[in-house]
Coordinates of C-alpha atoms and ligand atoms in Angstrom, one line a residue:
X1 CA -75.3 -3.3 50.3
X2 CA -74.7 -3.2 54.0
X3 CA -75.4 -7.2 54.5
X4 CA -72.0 -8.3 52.2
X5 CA -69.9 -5.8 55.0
X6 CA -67.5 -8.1 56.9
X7 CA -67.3 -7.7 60.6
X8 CA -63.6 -6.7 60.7
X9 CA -61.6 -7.2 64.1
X10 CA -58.2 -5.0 65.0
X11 CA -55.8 -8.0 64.4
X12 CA -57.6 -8.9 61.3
X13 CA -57.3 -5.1 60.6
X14 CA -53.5 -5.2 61.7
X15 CA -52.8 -8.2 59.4
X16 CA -53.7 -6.9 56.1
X17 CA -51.0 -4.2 56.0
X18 CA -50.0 -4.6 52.5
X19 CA -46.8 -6.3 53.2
X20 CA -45.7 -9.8 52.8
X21 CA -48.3 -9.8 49.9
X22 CA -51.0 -8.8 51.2
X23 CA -54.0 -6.4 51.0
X24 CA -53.6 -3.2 52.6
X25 CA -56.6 -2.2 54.5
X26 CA -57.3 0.8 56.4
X27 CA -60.1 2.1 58.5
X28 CA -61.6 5.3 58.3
X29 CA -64.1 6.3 61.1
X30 CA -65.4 2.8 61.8
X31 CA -65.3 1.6 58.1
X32 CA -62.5 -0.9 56.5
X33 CA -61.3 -0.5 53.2
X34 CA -59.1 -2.5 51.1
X35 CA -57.2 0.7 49.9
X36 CA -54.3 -1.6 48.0
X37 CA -56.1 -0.5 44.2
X38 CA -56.2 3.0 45.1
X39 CA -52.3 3.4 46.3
X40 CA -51.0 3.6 42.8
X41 CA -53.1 6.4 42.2
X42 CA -52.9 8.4 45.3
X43 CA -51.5 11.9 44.7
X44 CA -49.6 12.2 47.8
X45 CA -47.1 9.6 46.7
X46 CA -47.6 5.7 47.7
X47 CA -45.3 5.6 50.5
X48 CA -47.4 8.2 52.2
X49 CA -50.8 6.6 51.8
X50 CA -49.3 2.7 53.2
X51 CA -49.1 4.8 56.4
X52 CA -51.9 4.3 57.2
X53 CA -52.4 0.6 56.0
X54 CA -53.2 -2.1 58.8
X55 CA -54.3 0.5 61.3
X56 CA -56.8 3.5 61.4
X57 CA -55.8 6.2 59.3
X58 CA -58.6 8.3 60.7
X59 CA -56.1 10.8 62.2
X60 CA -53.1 10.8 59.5
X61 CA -55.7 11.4 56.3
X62 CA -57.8 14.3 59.3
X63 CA -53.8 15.9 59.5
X64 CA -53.3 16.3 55.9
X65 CA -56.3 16.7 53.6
X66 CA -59.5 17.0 56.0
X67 CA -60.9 18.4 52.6
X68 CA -60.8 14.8 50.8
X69 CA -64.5 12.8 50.7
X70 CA -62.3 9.6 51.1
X71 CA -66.4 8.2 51.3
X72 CA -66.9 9.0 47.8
X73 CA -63.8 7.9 46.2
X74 CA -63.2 5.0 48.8
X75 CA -66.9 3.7 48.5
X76 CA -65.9 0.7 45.4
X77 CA -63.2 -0.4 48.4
X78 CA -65.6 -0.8 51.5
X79 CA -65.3 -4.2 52.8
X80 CA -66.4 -3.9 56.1
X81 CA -67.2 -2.5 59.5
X82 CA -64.8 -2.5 62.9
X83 CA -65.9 -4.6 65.6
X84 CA -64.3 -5.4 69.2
X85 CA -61.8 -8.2 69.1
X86 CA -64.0 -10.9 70.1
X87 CA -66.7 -10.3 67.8
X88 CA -65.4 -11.2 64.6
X89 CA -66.4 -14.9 62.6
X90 CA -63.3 -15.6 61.5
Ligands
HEM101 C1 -52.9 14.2 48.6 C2 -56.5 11.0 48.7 C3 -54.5 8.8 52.6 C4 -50.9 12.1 52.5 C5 -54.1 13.5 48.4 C6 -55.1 14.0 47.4 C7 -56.1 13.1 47.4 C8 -55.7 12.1 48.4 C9 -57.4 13.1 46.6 C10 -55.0 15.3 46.6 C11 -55.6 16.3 47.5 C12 -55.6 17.7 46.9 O1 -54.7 18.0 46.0 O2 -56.4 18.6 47.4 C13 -56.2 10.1 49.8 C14 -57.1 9.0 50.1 C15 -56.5 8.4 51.2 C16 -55.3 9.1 51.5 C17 -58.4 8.6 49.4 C18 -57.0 7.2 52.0 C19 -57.2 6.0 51.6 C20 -53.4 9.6 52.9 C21 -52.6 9.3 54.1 C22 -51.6 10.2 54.1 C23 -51.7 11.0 52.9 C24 -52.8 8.3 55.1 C25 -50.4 10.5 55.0 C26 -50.0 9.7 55.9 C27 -51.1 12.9 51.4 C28 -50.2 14.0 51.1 C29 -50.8 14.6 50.0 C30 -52.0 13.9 49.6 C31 -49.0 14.4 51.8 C32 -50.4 15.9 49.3 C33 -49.6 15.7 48.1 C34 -49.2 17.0 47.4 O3 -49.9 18.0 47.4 O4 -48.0 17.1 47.0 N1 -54.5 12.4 48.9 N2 -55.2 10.1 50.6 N3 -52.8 10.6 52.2 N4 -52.2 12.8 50.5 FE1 -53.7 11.5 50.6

């Protein structure tokens, strides 16, 4: 449910890029989501899809396949919701 959502802030955002071993998160119209399960399994090649890891990957996934319901299959990966820099508790 909504209450387990984390309160996700841009450099906590920014710092799971999936590198250095970590998650790779991305957030998709005000939503995060831990995408690092799905990016063996993304169609348009891995490479593509880590893109858009550590940032907003609104515009990138809008660009190439508006058509996807990234809600639907994403929805097992939400962790959390953006919120301004200061607003985060950790
Ligand atoms: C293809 C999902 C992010 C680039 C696809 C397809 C799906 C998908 C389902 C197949 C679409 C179809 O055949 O109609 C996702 C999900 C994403 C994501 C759930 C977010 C987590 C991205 C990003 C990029 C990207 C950020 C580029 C920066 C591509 C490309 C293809 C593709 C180029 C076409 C592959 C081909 O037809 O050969 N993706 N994608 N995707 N995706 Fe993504």
């Amino acid at each position: 449910g909504v209450s387990s959502l984390m309160r996700v802030t841009p450099s906590q955002l920014k710092h799971n890029s999936g590198r250095k071993g970590r998650a790779a998160w991305s957030s998709y119209q005000g939503k995060v989501y831990n995408i690092t399960p799905y990016i063996p399994f993304h169609p348009g090649g891995e490479g593509e899809i880590r893109r858009a890891a550590g940032k907003d990957g609104s515009k990138l996934f809008m660009e190439v396949h508006p058509w996807v319901n990234w809600e639907n299959m994403l929805g097992e990966c939400l962790v959390g919701i953006m919120v301004a820099e200061n607003d985060g508790l950790i």
